[in-house]
Every structure is written in C-alpha cells, then in structure tokens.
Amino acid sequence: MHRHLVYAAFGWLTFAGTMHFFADVMSQHLRGIRTPSAETTLYYGLHSSFALGQVVLGALGLFLARRAPDLLRASPAIIISMTASIAWLVIAVLFIEYWQPKANAALILALMLAVALTGRQ
C-alpha cells in the first residue's frame, strides 16, 4: 500500500505542478491577459516558483520511488515532503486567489500524510 501511495502522491504532485504552470503562467502569458507591470512580474514569479517547485519535488520523489524506495520510508524524506506540502498549502491559502491550487495543495498534503503514516514500520 505504501508503494502505491508514494507513486500517487509524487505523481499527482508532478501532474498538478505541471498543470498549474501551464494554466496560470503559460496560458496567461501566451494570451496576453496581464499587462506588463511589477504586479504581473510578481504574479508570474509566484506561480512559476510554486508550480515548478512542485514539479521538481514530484519528479525527485518519483525517481527515488523507482530507484530507492526504502529511502522514502526514512524520517528525513518524510519530514521534507511534509514540510514542503504544508508550505505549498500555506502559500496557496495566503497568496493565490484561485481555489484550484488550494484544493491541489490540500490533496497533496493529505497524500503525503498517508505516505508518512503507511511508511512507518
């Protein structure tokens, strides 16, 4: 069960980060929705770092799940994953006005919590 939850959590993290980047950064940039300003720069910076951070941690988690699955049962990996999940939820709640990133961050936190609880032996 732990192995399936690891793949679900990190796979969803990678997918959600990729979709967030395409929907909130690439789509709006290509359509020219936001006029050039300091606010636009901050908007793109926030959403880019939010989404690409999810993609990087998700890809790293999937790589480790494939190459070293026992490493993801160790306390440091669990602590890093839980801390990142909590940070994404806090950032989404405080700074992102759309509900979809908030829901994705909450789902990622729930999946990481399930991974943490099933990984302990």
PDB file of N, CA and C in Angstrom, residues 20-83:
ATOM      1  N   HIS A  20      -0.602  23.468 -13.228  1.00  0.00           N
ATOM      2  CA  HIS A  20      -0.654  24.819 -12.653  1.00  0.00           C
ATOM      3  C   HIS A  20       0.228  25.774 -13.455  1.00  0.00           C
ATOM      4  N   PHE A  21       1.406  25.316 -13.843  1.00  0.00           N
ATOM      5  CA  PHE A  21       2.299  26.164 -14.633  1.00  0.00           C
ATOM      6  C   PHE A  21       1.678  26.501 -15.984  1.00  0.00           C
ATOM      7  N   PHE A  22       1.108  25.499 -16.653  1.00  0.00           N
ATOM      8  CA  PHE A  22       0.518  25.761 -17.964  1.00  0.00           C
ATOM      9  C   PHE A  22      -0.728  26.632 -17.870  1.00  0.00           C
ATOM     10  N   ALA A  23      -1.556  26.422 -16.856  1.00  0.00           N
ATOM     11  CA  ALA A  23      -2.803  27.180 -16.741  1.00  0.00           C
ATOM     12  C   ALA A  23      -2.577  28.607 -16.255  1.00  0.00           C
ATOM     13  N   ASP A  24      -1.747  28.783 -15.248  1.00  0.00           N
ATOM     14  CA  ASP A  24      -1.615  30.102 -14.634  1.00  0.00           C
ATOM     15  C   ASP A  24      -0.445  30.924 -15.148  1.00  0.00           C
ATOM     16  N   VAL A  25       0.511  30.319 -15.801  1.00  0.00           N
ATOM     17  CA  VAL A  25       1.655  31.088 -16.296  1.00  0.00           C
ATOM     18  C   VAL A  25       1.661  31.108 -17.823  1.00  0.00           C
ATOM     19  N   MET A  26       1.818  29.951 -18.431  1.00  0.00           N
ATOM     20  CA  MET A  26       1.945  29.889 -19.890  1.00  0.00           C
ATOM     21  C   MET A  26       0.687  30.380 -20.603  1.00  0.00           C
ATOM     22  N   SER A  27      -0.464  29.923 -20.161  1.00  0.00           N
ATOM     23  CA  SER A  27      -1.715  30.298 -20.813  1.00  0.00           C
ATOM     24  C   SER A  27      -1.938  31.806 -20.759  1.00  0.00           C
ATOM     25  N   GLN A  28      -1.751  32.385 -19.591  1.00  0.00           N
ATOM     26  CA  GLN A  28      -1.979  33.825 -19.462  1.00  0.00           C
ATOM     27  C   GLN A  28      -0.916  34.635 -20.196  1.00  0.00           C
ATOM     28  N   HIS A  29       0.302  34.140 -20.224  1.00  0.00           N
ATOM     29  CA  HIS A  29       1.360  34.846 -20.954  1.00  0.00           C
ATOM     30  C   HIS A  29       1.099  34.803 -22.459  1.00  0.00           C
ATOM     31  N   LEU A  30       0.756  33.632 -22.983  1.00  0.00           N
ATOM     32  CA  LEU A  30       0.535  33.494 -24.423  1.00  0.00           C
ATOM     33  C   LEU A  30      -0.694  34.264 -24.890  1.00  0.00           C
ATOM     34  N   ARG A  31      -1.712  34.354 -24.062  1.00  0.00           N
ATOM     35  CA  ARG A  31      -2.918  35.097 -24.429  1.00  0.00           C
ATOM     36  C   ARG A  31      -2.787  36.589 -24.157  1.00  0.00           C
ATOM     37  N   GLY A  32      -1.732  37.000 -23.462  1.00  0.00           N
ATOM     38  CA  GLY A  32      -1.516  38.410 -23.180  1.00  0.00           C
ATOM     39  C   GLY A  32      -2.547  39.007 -22.242  1.00  0.00           C
ATOM     40  N   ILE A  33      -3.005  38.230 -21.287  1.00  0.00           N
ATOM     41  CA  ILE A  33      -4.047  38.688 -20.369  1.00  0.00           C
ATOM     42  C   ILE A  33      -3.526  39.776 -19.442  1.00  0.00           C
ATOM     43  N   ARG A  34      -2.326  39.648 -18.973  1.00  0.00           N
ATOM     44  CA  ARG A  34      -1.774  40.597 -17.999  1.00  0.00           C
ATOM     45  C   ARG A  34      -0.872  41.607 -18.698  1.00  0.00           C
ATOM     46  N   THR A  35      -1.104  42.869 -18.401  1.00  0.00           N
ATOM     47  CA  THR A  35      -0.262  43.924 -18.964  1.00  0.00           C
ATOM     48  C   THR A  35       1.064  43.965 -18.205  1.00  0.00           C
ATOM     49  N   PRO A  36       2.149  44.325 -18.881  1.00  0.00           N
ATOM     50  CA  PRO A  36       3.448  44.378 -18.205  1.00  0.00           C
ATOM     51  C   PRO A  36       3.439  45.385 -17.049  1.00  0.00           C
ATOM     52  N   SER A  37       3.790  44.896 -15.873  1.00  0.00           N
ATOM     53  CA  SER A  37       3.876  45.746 -14.678  1.00  0.00           C
ATOM     54  C   SER A  37       4.611  44.970 -13.594  1.00  0.00           C
ATOM     55  N   ALA A  38       4.866  45.637 -12.493  1.00  0.00           N
ATOM     56  CA  ALA A  38       5.509  44.960 -11.359  1.00  0.00           C
ATOM     57  C   ALA A  38       4.592  43.879 -10.797  1.00  0.00           C
ATOM     58  N   GLU A  39       3.294  44.153 -10.781  1.00  0.00           N
ATOM     59  CA  GLU A  39       2.334  43.162 -10.284  1.00  0.00           C
ATOM     60  C   GLU A  39       2.341  41.903 -11.157  1.00  0.00           C
ATOM     61  N   THR A  40       2.438  42.079 -12.465  1.00  0.00           N
ATOM     62  CA  THR A  40       2.487  40.939 -13.379  1.00  0.00           C
ATOM     63  C   THR A  40       3.750  40.119 -13.147  1.00  0.00           C
ATOM     64  N   THR A  41       4.862  40.796 -12.947  1.00  0.00           N
ATOM     65  CA  THR A  41       6.115  40.095 -12.667  1.00  0.00           C
ATOM     66  C   THR A  41       6.005  39.274 -11.391  1.00  0.00           C
ATOM     67  N   LEU A  42       5.428  39.859 -10.353  1.00  0.00           N
ATOM     68  CA  LEU A  42       5.239  39.128  -9.099  1.00  0.00           C
ATOM     69  C   LEU A  42       4.277  37.961  -9.280  1.00  0.00           C
ATOM     70  N   TYR A  43       3.217  38.163 -10.058  1.00  0.00           N
ATOM     71  CA  TYR A  43       2.245  37.102 -10.311  1.00  0.00           C
ATOM     72  C   TYR A  43       2.923  35.919 -10.998  1.00  0.00           C
ATOM     73  N   TYR A  44       3.638  36.195 -12.089  1.00  0.00           N
ATOM     74  CA  TYR A  44       4.311  35.116 -12.806  1.00  0.00           C
ATOM     75  C   TYR A  44       5.395  34.467 -11.959  1.00  0.00           C
ATOM     76  N   GLY A  45       6.107  35.251 -11.178  1.00  0.00           N
ATOM     77  CA  GLY A  45       7.150  34.693 -10.314  1.00  0.00           C
ATOM     78  C   GLY A  45       6.584  33.781  -9.249  1.00  0.00           C
ATOM     79  N   LEU A  46       5.501  34.209  -8.600  1.00  0.00           N
ATOM     80  CA  LEU A  46       4.865  33.388  -7.567  1.00  0.00           C
ATOM     81  C   LEU A  46       4.367  32.076  -8.144  1.00  0.00           C
ATOM     82  N   HIS A  47       3.623  32.168  -9.242  1.00  0.00           N
ATOM     83  CA  HIS A  47       3.037  30.960  -9.813  1.00  0.00           C
ATOM     84  C   HIS A  47       4.090  30.055 -10.447  1.00  0.00           C
ATOM     85  N   SER A  48       5.121  30.636 -11.042  1.00  0.00           N
ATOM     86  CA  SER A  48       6.191  29.814 -11.622  1.00  0.00           C
ATOM     87  C   SER A  48       6.942  29.053 -10.546  1.00  0.00           C
ATOM     88  N   SER A  49       7.335  29.739  -9.489  1.00  0.00           N
ATOM     89  CA  SER A  49       8.082  29.058  -8.428  1.00  0.00           C
ATOM     90  C   SER A  49       7.212  28.048  -7.693  1.00  0.00           C
ATOM     91  N   PHE A  50       5.946  28.366  -7.490  1.00  0.00           N
ATOM     92  CA  PHE A  50       5.008  27.446  -6.845  1.00  0.00           C
ATOM     93  C   PHE A  50       4.883  26.161  -7.668  1.00  0.00           C
ATOM     94  N   ALA A  51       4.619  26.319  -8.957  1.00  0.00           N
ATOM     95  CA  ALA A  51       4.392  25.163  -9.824  1.00  0.00           C
ATOM     96  C   ALA A  51       5.673  24.378 -10.097  1.00  0.00           C
ATOM     97  N   LEU A  52       6.746  25.057 -10.418  1.00  0.00           N
ATOM     98  CA  LEU A  52       7.978  24.346 -10.753  1.00  0.00           C
ATOM     99  C   LEU A  52       8.605  23.689  -9.530  1.00  0.00           C
ATOM    100  N   GLY A  53       8.393  24.246  -8.356  1.00  0.00           N
ATOM    101  CA  GLY A  53       8.822  23.576  -7.126  1.00  0.00           C
ATOM    102  C   GLY A  53       8.089  22.263  -6.931  1.00  0.00           C
ATOM    103  N   GLN A  54       6.796  22.258  -7.239  1.00  0.00           N
ATOM    104  CA  GLN A  54       6.033  21.017  -7.152  1.00  0.00           C
ATOM    105  C   GLN A  54       6.534  19.995  -8.163  1.00  0.00           C
ATOM    106  N   VAL A  55       6.812  20.444  -9.366  1.00  0.00           N
ATOM    107  CA  VAL A  55       7.294  19.526 -10.405  1.00  0.00           C
ATOM    108  C   VAL A  55       8.641  18.924 -10.008  1.00  0.00           C
ATOM    109  N   VAL A  56       9.542  19.743  -9.492  1.00  0.00           N
ATOM    110  CA  VAL A  56      10.876  19.254  -9.124  1.00  0.00           C
ATOM    111  C   VAL A  56      10.793  18.239  -7.987  1.00  0.00           C
ATOM    112  N   LEU A  57      10.053  18.568  -6.918  1.00  0.00           N
ATOM    113  CA  LEU A  57       9.942  17.619  -5.809  1.00  0.00           C
ATOM    114  C   LEU A  57       9.192  16.358  -6.239  1.00  0.00           C
ATOM    115  N   GLY A  58       8.165  16.513  -7.071  1.00  0.00           N
ATOM    116  CA  GLY A  58       7.431  15.345  -7.558  1.00  0.00           C
ATOM    117  C   GLY A  58       8.296  14.439  -8.419  1.00  0.00           C
ATOM    118  N   ALA A  59       9.075  15.034  -9.317  1.00  0.00           N
ATOM    119  CA  ALA A  59       9.962  14.235 -10.166  1.00  0.00           C
ATOM    120  C   ALA A  59      11.045  13.548  -9.339  1.00  0.00           C
ATOM    121  N   LEU A  60      11.591  14.264  -8.353  1.00  0.00           N
ATOM    122  CA  LEU A  60      12.585  13.658  -7.470  1.00  0.00           C
ATOM    123  C   LEU A  60      11.968  12.507  -6.678  1.00  0.00           C
ATOM    124  N   GLY A  61      10.757  12.700  -6.185  1.00  0.00           N
ATOM    125  CA  GLY A  61      10.076  11.636  -5.447  1.00  0.00           C
ATOM    126  C   GLY A  61       9.805  10.419  -6.318  1.00  0.00           C
ATOM    127  N   LEU A  62       9.378  10.643  -7.557  1.00  0.00           N
ATOM    128  CA  LEU A  62       9.150   9.516  -8.466  1.00  0.00           C
ATOM    129  C   LEU A  62      10.458   8.799  -8.793  1.00  0.00           C
ATOM    130  N   PHE A  63      11.529   9.561  -8.972  1.00  0.00           N
ATOM    131  CA  PHE A  63      12.832   8.957  -9.224  1.00  0.00           C
ATOM    132  C   PHE A  63      13.268   8.100  -8.038  1.00  0.00           C
ATOM    133  N   LEU A  64      13.122   8.637  -6.833  1.00  0.00           N
ATOM    134  CA  LEU A  64      13.504   7.872  -5.641  1.00  0.00           C
ATOM    135  C   LEU A  64      12.594   6.672  -5.421  1.00  0.00           C
ATOM    136  N   ALA A  65      11.326   6.810  -5.743  1.00  0.00           N
ATOM    137  CA  ALA A  65      10.402   5.682  -5.594  1.00  0.00           C
ATOM    138  C   ALA A  65      10.794   4.540  -6.525  1.00  0.00           C
ATOM    139  N   ARG A  66      11.330   4.892  -7.661  1.00  0.00           N
ATOM    140  CA  ARG A  66      11.749   3.876  -8.631  1.00  0.00           C
ATOM    141  C   ARG A  66      13.114   3.281  -8.273  1.00  0.00           C
ATOM    142  N   ARG A  67      14.071   4.140  -7.883  1.00  0.00           N
ATOM    143  CA  ARG A  67      15.450   3.701  -7.658  1.00  0.00           C
ATOM    144  C   ARG A  67      15.757   3.286  -6.224  1.00  0.00           C
ATOM    145  N   ALA A  68      15.178   3.968  -5.245  1.00  0.00           N
ATOM    146  CA  ALA A  68      15.495   3.693  -3.837  1.00  0.00           C
ATOM    147  C   ALA A  68      14.233   3.834  -2.980  1.00  0.00           C
ATOM    148  N   PRO A  69      13.300   2.902  -3.121  1.00  0.00           N
ATOM    149  CA  PRO A  69      12.020   3.046  -2.408  1.00  0.00           C
ATOM    150  C   PRO A  69      12.153   3.062  -0.890  1.00  0.00           C
ATOM    151  N   ASP A  70      13.154   2.390  -0.347  1.00  0.00           N
ATOM    152  CA  ASP A  70      13.321   2.388   1.111  1.00  0.00           C
ATOM    153  C   ASP A  70      13.744   3.755   1.641  1.00  0.00           C
ATOM    154  N   LEU A  71      14.363   4.553   0.805  1.00  0.00           N
ATOM    155  CA  LEU A  71      14.774   5.888   1.223  1.00  0.00           C
ATOM    156  C   LEU A  71      13.569   6.763   1.565  1.00  0.00           C
ATOM    157  N   LEU A  72      12.453   6.540   0.884  1.00  0.00           N
ATOM    158  CA  LEU A  72      11.261   7.345   1.144  1.00  0.00           C
ATOM    159  C   LEU A  72      10.542   6.937   2.425  1.00  0.00           C
ATOM    160  N   ARG A  73      10.994   5.872   3.063  1.00  0.00           N
ATOM    161  CA  ARG A  73      10.453   5.490   4.373  1.00  0.00           C
ATOM    162  C   ARG A  73      11.236   6.142   5.513  1.00  0.00           C
ATOM    163  N   ALA A  74      12.382   6.706   5.200  1.00  0.00           N
ATOM    164  CA  ALA A  74      13.242   7.319   6.219  1.00  0.00           C
ATOM    165  C   ALA A  74      12.656   8.648   6.696  1.00  0.00           C
ATOM    166  N   SER A  75      12.954   8.973   7.928  1.00  0.00           N
ATOM    167  CA  SER A  75      12.416  10.200   8.537  1.00  0.00           C
ATOM    168  C   SER A  75      12.781  11.484   7.784  1.00  0.00           C
ATOM    169  N   PRO A  76      14.021  11.666   7.323  1.00  0.00           N
ATOM    170  CA  PRO A  76      14.321  12.924   6.613  1.00  0.00           C
ATOM    171  C   PRO A  76      13.470  13.126   5.357  1.00  0.00           C
ATOM    172  N   ALA A  77      13.251  12.080   4.591  1.00  0.00           N
ATOM    173  CA  ALA A  77      12.430  12.204   3.383  1.00  0.00           C
ATOM    174  C   ALA A  77      10.988  12.529   3.737  1.00  0.00           C
ATOM    175  N   ILE A  78      10.481  11.908   4.782  1.00  0.00           N
ATOM    176  CA  ILE A  78       9.106  12.174   5.214  1.00  0.00           C
ATOM    177  C   ILE A  78       8.982  13.605   5.725  1.00  0.00           C
ATOM    178  N   ILE A  79       9.961  14.053   6.495  1.00  0.00           N
ATOM    179  CA  ILE A  79       9.924  15.415   7.040  1.00  0.00           C
ATOM    180  C   ILE A  79       9.991  16.452   5.921  1.00  0.00           C
ATOM    181  N   ILE A  80      10.866  16.240   4.953  1.00  0.00           N
ATOM    182  CA  ILE A  80      10.979  17.179   3.830  1.00  0.00           C
ATOM    183  C   ILE A  80       9.682  17.211   3.026  1.00  0.00           C
ATOM    184  N   SER A  81       9.107  16.061   2.746  1.00  0.00           N
ATOM    185  CA  SER A  81       7.867  16.002   1.970  1.00  0.00           C
ATOM    186  C   SER A  81       6.711  16.667   2.704  1.00  0.00           C
ATOM    187  N   MET A  82       6.592  16.401   3.989  1.00  0.00           N
ATOM    188  CA  MET A  82       5.512  17.006   4.773  1.00  0.00           C
ATOM    189  C   MET A  82       5.707  18.521   4.897  1.00  0.00           C
ATOM    190  N   THR A  83       6.929  18.960   5.121  1.00  0.00           N
ATOM    191  CA  THR A  83       7.201  20.392   5.237  1.00  0.00           C
ATOM    192  C   THR A  83       6.890  21.117   3.932  1.00  0.00           C
TER     193      THR A  83
END
